[in-house]
Short mmCIF file of C-alpha atoms in Angstrom, two decimals:
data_model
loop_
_atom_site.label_atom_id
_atom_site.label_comp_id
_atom_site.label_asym_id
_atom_site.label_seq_id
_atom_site.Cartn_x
_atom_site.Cartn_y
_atom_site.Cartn_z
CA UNK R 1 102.74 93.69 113.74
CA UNK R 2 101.14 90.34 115.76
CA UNK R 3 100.40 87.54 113.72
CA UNK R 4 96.58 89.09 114.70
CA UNK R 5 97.03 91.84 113.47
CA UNK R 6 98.01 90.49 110.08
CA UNK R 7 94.83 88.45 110.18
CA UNK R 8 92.92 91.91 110.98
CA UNK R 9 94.65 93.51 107.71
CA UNK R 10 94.05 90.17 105.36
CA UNK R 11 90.74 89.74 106.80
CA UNK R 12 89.86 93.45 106.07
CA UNK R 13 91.66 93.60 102.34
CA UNK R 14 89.32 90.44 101.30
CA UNK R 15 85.95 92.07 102.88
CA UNK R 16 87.15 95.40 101.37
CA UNK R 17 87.95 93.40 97.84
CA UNK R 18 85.08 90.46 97.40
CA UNK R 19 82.45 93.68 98.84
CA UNK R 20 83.55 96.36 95.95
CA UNK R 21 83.70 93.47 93.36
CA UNK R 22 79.83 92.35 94.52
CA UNK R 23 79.03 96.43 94.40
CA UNK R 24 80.07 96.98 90.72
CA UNK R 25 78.56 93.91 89.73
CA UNK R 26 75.17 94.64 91.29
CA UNK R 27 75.62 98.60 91.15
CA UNK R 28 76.64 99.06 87.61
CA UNK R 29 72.80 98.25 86.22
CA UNK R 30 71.32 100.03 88.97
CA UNK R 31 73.17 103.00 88.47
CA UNK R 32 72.15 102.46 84.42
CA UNK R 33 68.94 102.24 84.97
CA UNK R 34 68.65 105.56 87.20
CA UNK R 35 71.04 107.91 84.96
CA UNK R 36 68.55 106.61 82.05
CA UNK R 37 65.11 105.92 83.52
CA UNK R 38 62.32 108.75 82.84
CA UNK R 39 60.48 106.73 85.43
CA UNK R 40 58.59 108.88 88.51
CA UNK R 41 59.43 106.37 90.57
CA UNK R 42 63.25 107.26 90.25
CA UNK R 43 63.59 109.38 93.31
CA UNK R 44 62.36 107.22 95.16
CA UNK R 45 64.54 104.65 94.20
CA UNK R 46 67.38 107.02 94.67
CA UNK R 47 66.47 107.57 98.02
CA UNK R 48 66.58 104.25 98.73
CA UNK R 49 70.05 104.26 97.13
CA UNK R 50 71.26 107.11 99.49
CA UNK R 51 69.75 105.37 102.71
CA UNK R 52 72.74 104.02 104.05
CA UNK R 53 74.10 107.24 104.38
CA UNK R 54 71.51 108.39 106.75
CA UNK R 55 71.12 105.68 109.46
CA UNK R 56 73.33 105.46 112.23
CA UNK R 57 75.69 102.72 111.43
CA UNK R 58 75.38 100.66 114.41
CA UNK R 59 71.65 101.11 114.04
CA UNK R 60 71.99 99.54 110.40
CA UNK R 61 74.13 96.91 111.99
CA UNK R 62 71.34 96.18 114.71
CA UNK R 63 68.99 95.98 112.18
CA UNK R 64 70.66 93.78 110.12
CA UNK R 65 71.04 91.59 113.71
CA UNK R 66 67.32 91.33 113.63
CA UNK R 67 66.99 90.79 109.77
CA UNK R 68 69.34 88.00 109.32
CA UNK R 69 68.26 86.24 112.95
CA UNK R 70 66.41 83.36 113.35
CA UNK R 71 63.57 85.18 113.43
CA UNK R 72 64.08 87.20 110.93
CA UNK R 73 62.81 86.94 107.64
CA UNK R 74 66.71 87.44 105.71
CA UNK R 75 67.16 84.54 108.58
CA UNK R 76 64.39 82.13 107.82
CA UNK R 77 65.09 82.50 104.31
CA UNK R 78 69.05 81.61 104.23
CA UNK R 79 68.09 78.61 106.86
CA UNK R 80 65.16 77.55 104.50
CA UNK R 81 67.89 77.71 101.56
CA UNK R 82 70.27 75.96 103.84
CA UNK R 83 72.89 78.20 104.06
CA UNK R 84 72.50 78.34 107.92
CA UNK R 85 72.78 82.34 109.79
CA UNK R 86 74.65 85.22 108.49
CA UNK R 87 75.36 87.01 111.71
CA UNK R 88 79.04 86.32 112.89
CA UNK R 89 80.11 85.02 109.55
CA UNK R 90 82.20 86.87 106.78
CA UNK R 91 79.64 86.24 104.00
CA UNK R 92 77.35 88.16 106.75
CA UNK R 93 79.68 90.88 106.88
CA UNK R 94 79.87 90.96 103.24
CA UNK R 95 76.36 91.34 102.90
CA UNK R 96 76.15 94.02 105.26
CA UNK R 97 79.23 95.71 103.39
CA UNK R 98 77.16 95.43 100.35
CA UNK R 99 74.73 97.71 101.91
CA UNK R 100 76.16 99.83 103.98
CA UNK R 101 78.86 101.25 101.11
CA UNK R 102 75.82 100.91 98.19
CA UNK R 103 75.57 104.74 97.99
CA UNK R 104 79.52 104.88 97.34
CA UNK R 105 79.79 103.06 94.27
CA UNK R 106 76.66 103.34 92.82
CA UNK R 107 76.31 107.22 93.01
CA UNK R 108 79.50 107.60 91.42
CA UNK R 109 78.31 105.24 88.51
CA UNK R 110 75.28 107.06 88.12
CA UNK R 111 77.23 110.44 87.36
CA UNK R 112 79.32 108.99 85.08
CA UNK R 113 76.76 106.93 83.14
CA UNK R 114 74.65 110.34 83.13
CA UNK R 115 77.28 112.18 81.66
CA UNK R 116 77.33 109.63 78.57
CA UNK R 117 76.41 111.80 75.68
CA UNK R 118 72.90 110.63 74.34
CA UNK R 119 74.17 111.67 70.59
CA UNK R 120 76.88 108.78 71.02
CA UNK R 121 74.43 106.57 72.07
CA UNK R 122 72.20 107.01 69.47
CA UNK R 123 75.21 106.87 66.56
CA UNK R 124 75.86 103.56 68.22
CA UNK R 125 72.08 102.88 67.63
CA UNK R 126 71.99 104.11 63.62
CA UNK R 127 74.82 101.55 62.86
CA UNK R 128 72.53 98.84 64.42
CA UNK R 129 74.39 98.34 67.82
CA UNK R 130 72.05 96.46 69.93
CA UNK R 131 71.46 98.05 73.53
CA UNK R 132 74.30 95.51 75.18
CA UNK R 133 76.48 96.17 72.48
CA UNK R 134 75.82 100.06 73.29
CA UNK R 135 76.34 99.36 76.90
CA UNK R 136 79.78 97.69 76.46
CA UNK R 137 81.40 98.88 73.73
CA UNK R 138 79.91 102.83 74.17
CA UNK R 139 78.66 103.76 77.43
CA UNK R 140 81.20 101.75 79.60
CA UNK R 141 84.70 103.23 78.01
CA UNK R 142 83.15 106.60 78.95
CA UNK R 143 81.93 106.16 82.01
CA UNK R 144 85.75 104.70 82.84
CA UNK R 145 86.77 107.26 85.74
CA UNK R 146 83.34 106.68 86.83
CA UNK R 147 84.37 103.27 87.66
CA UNK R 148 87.37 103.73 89.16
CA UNK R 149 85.84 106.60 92.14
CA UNK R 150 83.63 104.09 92.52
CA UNK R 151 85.62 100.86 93.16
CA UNK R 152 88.25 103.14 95.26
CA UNK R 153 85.53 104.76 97.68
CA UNK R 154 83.56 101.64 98.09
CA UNK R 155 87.01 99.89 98.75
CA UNK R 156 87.87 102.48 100.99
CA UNK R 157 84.55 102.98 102.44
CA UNK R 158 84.47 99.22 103.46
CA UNK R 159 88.09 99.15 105.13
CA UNK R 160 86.87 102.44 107.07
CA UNK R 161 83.19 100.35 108.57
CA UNK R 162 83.07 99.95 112.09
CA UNK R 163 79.18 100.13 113.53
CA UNK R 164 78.16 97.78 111.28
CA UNK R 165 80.83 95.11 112.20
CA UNK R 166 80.57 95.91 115.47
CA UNK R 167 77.17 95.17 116.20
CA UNK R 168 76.95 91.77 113.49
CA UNK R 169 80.05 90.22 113.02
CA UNK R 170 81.08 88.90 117.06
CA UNK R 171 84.62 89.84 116.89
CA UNK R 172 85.82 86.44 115.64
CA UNK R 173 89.63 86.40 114.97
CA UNK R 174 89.92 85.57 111.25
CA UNK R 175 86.75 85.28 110.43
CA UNK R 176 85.33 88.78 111.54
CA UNK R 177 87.67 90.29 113.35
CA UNK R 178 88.41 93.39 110.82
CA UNK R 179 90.87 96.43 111.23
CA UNK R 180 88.84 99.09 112.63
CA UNK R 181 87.13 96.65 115.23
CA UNK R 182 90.68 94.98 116.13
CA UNK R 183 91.53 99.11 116.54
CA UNK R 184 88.56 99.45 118.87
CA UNK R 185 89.44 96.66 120.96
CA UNK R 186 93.15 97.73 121.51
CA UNK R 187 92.10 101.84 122.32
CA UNK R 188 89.41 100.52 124.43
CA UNK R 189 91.41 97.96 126.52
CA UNK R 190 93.93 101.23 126.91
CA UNK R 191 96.53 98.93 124.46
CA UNK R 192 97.31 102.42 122.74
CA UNK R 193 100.87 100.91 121.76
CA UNK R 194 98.56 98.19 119.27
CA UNK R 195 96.15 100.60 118.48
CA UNK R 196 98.45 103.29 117.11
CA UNK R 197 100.21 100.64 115.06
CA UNK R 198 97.17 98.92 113.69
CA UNK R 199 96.29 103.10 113.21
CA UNK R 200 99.11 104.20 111.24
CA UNK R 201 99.05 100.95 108.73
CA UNK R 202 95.27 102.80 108.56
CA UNK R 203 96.10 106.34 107.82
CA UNK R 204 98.98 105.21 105.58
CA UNK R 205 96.80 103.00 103.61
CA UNK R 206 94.18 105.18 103.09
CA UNK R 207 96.48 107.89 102.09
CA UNK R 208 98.16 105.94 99.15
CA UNK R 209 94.57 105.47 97.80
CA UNK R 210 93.27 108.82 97.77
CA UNK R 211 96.51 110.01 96.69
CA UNK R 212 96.56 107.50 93.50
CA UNK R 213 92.76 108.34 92.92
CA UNK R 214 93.37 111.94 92.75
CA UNK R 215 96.53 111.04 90.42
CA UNK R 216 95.07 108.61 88.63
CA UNK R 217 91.91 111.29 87.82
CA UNK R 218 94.27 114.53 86.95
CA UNK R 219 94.62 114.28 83.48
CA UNK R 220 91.40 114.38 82.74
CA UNK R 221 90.28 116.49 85.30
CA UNK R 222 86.96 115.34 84.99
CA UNK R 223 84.75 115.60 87.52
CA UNK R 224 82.97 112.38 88.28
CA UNK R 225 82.52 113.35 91.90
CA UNK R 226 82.30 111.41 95.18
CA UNK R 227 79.41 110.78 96.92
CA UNK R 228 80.32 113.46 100.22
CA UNK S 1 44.41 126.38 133.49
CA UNK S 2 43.96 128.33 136.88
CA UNK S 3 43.31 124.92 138.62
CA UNK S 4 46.97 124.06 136.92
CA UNK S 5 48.37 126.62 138.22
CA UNK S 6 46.71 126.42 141.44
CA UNK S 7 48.19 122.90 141.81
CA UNK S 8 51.83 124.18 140.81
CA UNK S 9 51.50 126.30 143.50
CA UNK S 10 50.47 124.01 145.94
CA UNK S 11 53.14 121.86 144.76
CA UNK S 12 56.05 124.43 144.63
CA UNK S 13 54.98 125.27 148.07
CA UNK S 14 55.60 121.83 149.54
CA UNK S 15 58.66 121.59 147.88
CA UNK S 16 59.21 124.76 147.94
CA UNK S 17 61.93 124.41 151.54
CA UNK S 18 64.41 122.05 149.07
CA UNK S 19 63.92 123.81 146.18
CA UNK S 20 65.60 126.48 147.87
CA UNK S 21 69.21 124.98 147.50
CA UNK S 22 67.49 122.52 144.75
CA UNK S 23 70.93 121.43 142.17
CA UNK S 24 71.35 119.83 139.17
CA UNK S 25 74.08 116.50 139.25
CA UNK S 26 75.10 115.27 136.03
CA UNK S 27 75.64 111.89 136.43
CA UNK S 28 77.92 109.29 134.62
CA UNK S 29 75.81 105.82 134.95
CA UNK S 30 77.44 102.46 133.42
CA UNK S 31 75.21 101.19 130.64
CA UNK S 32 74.05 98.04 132.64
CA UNK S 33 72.75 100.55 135.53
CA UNK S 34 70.48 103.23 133.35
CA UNK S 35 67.39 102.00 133.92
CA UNK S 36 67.48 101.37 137.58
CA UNK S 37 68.93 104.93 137.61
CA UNK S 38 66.15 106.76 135.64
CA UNK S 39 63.96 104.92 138.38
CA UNK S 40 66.24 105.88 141.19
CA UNK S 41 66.33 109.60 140.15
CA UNK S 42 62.63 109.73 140.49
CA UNK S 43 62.75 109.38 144.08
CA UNK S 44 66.00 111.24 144.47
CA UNK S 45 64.32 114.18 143.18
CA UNK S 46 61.23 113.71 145.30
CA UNK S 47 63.05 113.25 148.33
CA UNK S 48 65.53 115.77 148.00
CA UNK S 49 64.62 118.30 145.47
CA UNK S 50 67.51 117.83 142.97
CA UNK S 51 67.72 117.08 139.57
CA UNK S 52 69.66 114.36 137.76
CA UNK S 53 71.20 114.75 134.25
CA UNK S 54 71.85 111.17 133.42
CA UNK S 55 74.18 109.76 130.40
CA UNK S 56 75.00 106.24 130.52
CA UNK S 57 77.61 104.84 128.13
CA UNK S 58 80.85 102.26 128.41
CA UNK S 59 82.83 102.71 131.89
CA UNK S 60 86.17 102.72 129.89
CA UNK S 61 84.89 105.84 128.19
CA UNK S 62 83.61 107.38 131.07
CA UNK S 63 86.79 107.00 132.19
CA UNK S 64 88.92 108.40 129.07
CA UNK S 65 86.45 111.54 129.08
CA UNK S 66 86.72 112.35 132.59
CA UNK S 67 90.35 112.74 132.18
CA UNK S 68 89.41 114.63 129.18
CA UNK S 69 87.70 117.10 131.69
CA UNK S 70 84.50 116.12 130.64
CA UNK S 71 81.93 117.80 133.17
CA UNK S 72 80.68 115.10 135.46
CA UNK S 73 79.95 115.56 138.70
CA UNK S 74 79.26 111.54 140.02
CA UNK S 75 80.26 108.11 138.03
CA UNK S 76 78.49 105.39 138.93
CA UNK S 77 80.85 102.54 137.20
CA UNK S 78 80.20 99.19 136.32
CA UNK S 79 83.32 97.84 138.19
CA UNK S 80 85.14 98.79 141.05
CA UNK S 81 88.62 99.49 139.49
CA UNK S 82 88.08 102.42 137.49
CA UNK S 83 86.59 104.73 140.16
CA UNK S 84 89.57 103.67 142.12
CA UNK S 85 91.78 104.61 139.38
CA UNK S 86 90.56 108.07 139.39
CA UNK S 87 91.27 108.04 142.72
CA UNK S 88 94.20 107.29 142.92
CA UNK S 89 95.15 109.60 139.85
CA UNK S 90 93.38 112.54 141.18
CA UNK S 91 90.07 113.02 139.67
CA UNK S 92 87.96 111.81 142.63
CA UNK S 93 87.76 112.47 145.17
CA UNK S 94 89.19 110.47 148.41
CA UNK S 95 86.90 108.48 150.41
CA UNK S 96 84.04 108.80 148.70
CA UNK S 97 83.93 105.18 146.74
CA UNK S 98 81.59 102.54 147.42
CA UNK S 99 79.94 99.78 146.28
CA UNK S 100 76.35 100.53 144.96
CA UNK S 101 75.24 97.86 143.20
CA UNK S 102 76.65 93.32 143.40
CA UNK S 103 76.12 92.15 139.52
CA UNK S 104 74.85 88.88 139.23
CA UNK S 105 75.91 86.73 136.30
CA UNK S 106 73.14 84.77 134.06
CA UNK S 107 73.76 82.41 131.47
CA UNK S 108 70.50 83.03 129.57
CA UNK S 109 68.81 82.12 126.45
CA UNK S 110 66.02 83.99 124.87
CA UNK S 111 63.86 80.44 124.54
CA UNK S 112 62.50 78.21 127.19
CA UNK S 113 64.00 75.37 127.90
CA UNK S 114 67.12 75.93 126.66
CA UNK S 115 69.37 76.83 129.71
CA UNK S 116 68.89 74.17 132.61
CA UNK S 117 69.68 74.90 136.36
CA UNK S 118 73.19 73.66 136.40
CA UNK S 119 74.40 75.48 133.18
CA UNK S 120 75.40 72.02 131.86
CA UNK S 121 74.11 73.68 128.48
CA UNK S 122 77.43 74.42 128.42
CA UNK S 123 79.17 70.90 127.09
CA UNK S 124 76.09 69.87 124.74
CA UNK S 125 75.83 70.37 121.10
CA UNK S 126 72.55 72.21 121.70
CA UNK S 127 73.78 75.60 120.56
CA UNK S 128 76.00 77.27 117.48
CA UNK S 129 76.90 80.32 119.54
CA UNK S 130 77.46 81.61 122.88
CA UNK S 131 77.85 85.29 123.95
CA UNK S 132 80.02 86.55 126.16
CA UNK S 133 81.24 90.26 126.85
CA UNK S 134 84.64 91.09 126.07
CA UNK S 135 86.90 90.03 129.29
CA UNK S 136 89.33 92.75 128.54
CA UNK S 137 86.78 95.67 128.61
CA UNK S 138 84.18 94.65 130.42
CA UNK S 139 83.80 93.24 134.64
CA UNK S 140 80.63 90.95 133.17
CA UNK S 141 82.57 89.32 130.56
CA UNK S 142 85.61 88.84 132.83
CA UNK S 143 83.16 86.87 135.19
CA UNK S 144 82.01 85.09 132.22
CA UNK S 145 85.24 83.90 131.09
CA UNK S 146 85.98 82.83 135.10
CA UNK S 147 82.96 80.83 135.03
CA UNK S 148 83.78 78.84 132.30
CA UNK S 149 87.05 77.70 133.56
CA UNK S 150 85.30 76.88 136.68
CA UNK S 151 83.35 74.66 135.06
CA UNK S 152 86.18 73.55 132.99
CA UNK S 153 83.95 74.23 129.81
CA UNK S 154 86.64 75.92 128.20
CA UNK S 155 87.13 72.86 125.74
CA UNK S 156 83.38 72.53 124.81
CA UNK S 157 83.08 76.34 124.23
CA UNK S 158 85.78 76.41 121.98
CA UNK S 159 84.79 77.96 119.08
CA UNK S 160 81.82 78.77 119.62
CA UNK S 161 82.06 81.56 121.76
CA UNK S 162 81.18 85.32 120.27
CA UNK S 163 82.24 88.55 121.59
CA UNK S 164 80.14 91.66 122.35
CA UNK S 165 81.71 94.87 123.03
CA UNK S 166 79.71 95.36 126.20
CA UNK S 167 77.38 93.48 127.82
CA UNK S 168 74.38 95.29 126.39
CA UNK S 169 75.46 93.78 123.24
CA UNK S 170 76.04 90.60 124.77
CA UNK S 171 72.36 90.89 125.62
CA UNK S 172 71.00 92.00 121.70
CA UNK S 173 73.07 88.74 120.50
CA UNK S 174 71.15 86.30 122.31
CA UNK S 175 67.63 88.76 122.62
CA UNK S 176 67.73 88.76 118.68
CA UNK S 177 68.16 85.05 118.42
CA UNK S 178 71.62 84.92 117.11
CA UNK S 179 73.61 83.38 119.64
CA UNK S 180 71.53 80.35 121.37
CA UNK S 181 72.73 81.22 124.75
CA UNK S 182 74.49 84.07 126.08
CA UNK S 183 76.22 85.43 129.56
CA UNK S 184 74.66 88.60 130.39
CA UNK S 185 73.19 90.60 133.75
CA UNK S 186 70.15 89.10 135.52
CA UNK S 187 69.47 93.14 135.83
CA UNK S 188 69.28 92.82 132.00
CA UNK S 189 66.75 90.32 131.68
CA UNK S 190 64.54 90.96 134.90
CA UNK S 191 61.74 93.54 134.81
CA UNK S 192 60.75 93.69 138.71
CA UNK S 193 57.65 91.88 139.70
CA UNK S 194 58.03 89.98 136.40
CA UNK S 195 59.05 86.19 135.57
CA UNK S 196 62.34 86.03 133.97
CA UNK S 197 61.41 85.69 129.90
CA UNK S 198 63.20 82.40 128.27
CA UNK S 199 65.48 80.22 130.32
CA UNK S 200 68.83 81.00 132.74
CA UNK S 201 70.99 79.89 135.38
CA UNK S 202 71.94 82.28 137.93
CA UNK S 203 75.62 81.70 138.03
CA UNK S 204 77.05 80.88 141.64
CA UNK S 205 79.07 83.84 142.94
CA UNK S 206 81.67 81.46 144.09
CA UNK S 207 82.25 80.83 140.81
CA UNK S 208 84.15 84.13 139.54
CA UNK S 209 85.09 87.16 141.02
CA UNK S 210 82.36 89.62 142.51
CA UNK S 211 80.93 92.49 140.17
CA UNK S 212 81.00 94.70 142.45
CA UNK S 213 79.61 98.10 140.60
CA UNK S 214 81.12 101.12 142.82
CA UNK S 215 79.95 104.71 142.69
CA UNK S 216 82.37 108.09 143.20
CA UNK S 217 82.77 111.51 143.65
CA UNK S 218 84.05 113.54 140.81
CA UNK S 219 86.79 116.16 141.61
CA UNK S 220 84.95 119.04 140.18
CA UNK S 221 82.22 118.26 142.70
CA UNK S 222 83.68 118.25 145.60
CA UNK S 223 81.77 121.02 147.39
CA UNK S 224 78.50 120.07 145.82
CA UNK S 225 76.24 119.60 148.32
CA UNK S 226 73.84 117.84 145.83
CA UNK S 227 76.13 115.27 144.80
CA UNK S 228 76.89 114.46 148.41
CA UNK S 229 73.10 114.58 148.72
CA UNK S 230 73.00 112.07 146.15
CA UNK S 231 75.68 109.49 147.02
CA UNK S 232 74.10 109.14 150.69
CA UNK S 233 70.72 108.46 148.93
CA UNK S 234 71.98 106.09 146.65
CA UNK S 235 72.93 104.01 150.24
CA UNK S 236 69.60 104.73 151.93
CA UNK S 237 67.19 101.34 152.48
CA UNK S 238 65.02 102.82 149.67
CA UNK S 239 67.31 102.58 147.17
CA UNK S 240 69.07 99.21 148.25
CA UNK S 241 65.32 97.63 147.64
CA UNK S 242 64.62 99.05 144.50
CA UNK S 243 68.24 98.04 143.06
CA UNK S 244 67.81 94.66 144.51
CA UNK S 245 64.76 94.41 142.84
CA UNK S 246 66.29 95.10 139.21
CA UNK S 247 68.72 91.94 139.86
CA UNK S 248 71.51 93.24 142.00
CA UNK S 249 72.34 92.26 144.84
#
């Protein structure tokens, strides 16, 4: 391994890390509110959930290009806030991350939470448990594997985005310069030598997590399942 | 309807003497070069009869795939090495390369007033990000990188510079805003018959190496007479004007 390489793989860990964190954060009321909402407006919101799965991701990528430019509204707002542009920076790649591996983590929360038993919920409710208290000390212990298929795929998900990267973050050594884009480079330049190296660190990598999700879910067997 | 198919008529039977040995060519065309070629097959197929089947993409692929046996009959490349490559390692054919298309490099900016005449753009503080195409895959962005030492900008660049996979990305960096100023084809940013939108300077040839864009016969074509048909057109004063028009030279 180069000393770029390295900065591929540390560069890729921390998108991969800060972008799952920011997902459970932001995904774990969203997903709430759709297991529990008897709102007609919840498919649509679902949808808009499962988008990211649809588009192309290099379209999504070129879209965010337009979004977060100077002309574009995302743009004019984080210059008006005076954060400057998100294109070619790593909180712009985290933002896109956020996005583009949304349906990952927050499907998987939505099963589990869904699968919380409305009786338990309601006992919780008879010996005056407020709704947060319900949340925390109720809902979330069950909805535990939940949470971990969902912090492992969006993880995973995240080290695995290319077209997204690729079209918004300006292959910047150590500052966007992931994994799968450093990859990219080296097959494309016909440097198969770095590629396959950069490669295997991939295949292995991704291999240990699946193989410690699948472990780490056979006891229970449950089936909180991915979002494929 | 029957004056429709009165016309077809009239129409197959003028064309009726090429149609007669009328092909199909499936055509590998660098990414930089589609448009010119969609126009370009227009008149190939008026004054000859056959049909195109165009897919542009990245020359480096093109290249990968073709050994891959994919089921090209022509590449038109956007550099002169790879077709000579294929050459070389059997999978064109011999004495059919040359040289269809001169790129011409731009430093552009989506604004006016932005790029001035000289490029001295270059060593102000007047942008956050310039865009070049990568130097290691692609013939624009190696003529980019040339030009800057040239100029011995390299210092004032430093750090600011941004790199596109191709120069069609190159090109949606600076389009969308993102980078101030960019490098990028003059074919990319002139429509013919049309002022050049924003600011540029044409970059000096004599300041990098020529782009020279070079077209070649595909081994599995070799007998095709519509290929052949198509590589002589391709040099014929018709087609020289139009591509010079698009910003080649």
């Amino acid at each position: 391994m180069t000393a770029a390489d390295w900065s591929a793989i540390r560069l890729t860990a921390e998108l991969a890390a800060v972008t799952t964190v920011l997902l459970l954060v932001l995904g774990t009321p969203v997903a709430w509110w759709l297991a529990r909402t008897r709102s007609r407006s919840k498919p649509v919101w679902a949808a808009l959930v499962a988008m990211p799965l649809v588009l192309p991701p290099s379209v999504l990528g070129f879209y965010l290009l337009l979004l977060m430019g100077p002309q574009g509204p995302v743009g004019q707002l984080t210059q008006a806030l005076g954060i400057g542009r998100l294109p070619f920076t790593f909180a712009g790649l985290v933002v896109a991350s956020v996005l583009y591996s949304m349906p990952f983590v927050v499907q998987p929360l939505q099963q589990a939470f869904e699968a919380v038993p409305e009786r338990a919920l309601e006992a919780a409710a008879t010996l005056r448990a407020g709704p947060w208290d319900r949340f925390f000390t109720v809902a979330l212990p069950l909805a535990r594997p939940g949470f971990i298929t969902a912090s492992v795929l969006g993880f995973a998900h995240t080290v695995g985005e290319f077209g997204v990267v690729l079209m918004m973050g300006g292959n910047i050594p150590g500052q966007t310069r992931v994994m799968s884009v450093a990859i990219y480079d080296h097959v494309e330049a016909a440097e198969y030598a770095d590629a396959h190296r950069l490669a295997a660190a991939m295949v292995a990598f991704a291999l240990t997590v699946l193989v410690t999700l699948y472990w780490v879910k056979r006891p229970r067997g449950a089936d909180a399942g991915a979002a494929r | 309807m029957k004056k429709m198919t009165w016309r077809l008529a009239m129409l197959l039977a003028c064309v009726l003497p090429t149609v007669a040995n009328a092909g199909e060519v499936s055509v590998a065309v660098a990414a930089n070069f589609s448009g010119p070629m969609a126009k370009l097959a227009e008149g190939f197929r008026a004054s000859s009869g056959h049909t195109l089947k165009l897919t542009s993409g990245a020359t480096g692929r093109f290249y990968s795939q073709i050994l891959a046996g994919a089921p090209f009959d022509v590449l038109l490349a956007a550099d002169d090495d790879t077709p000579r490559r294929l050459v070389n390692e059997g999978h064109a054919v011999a004495g059919t390369q040359f040289t269809y298309a001169v790129g011409q490099l731009v430093l552009w900016s989506a604004l006016p007033g932005v790029v001035d005449e000289q490029g001295a753009v270059l060593k102000t503080a007047r942008y956050k990000h310039l865009a070049i195409a990568n130097p290691k895959l692609a013939p624009y962005g190696r003529a980019a990188q040339e030009t800057l030492a040239a100029q011995g900008a390299g210092e004032a660049v430093a750090g600011r510079i941004v790199t596109a996979e191709s120069i069609a990305q190159a090109f949606q960096f600076v389009v969308s805003g993102n980078a101030e100023i960019g490098f990028v084809a003059l074919s990319q940013v002139k429509v013919p018959g049309k002022p050049v939108q924003g600011s540029y300077w044409l970059v000096p040839p004599s300041l990098h190496g020529e782009i020279r864009q070079d077209a070649v016969l595909l081994k599995r074509a070799k007998g095709s007479a519509a290929a052949q048909a198509l590589l002589a057109y391709l040099r014929s004063a018709d087609a020289k004007a139009l591509i010079q028009g698009y910003g080649y030279r």
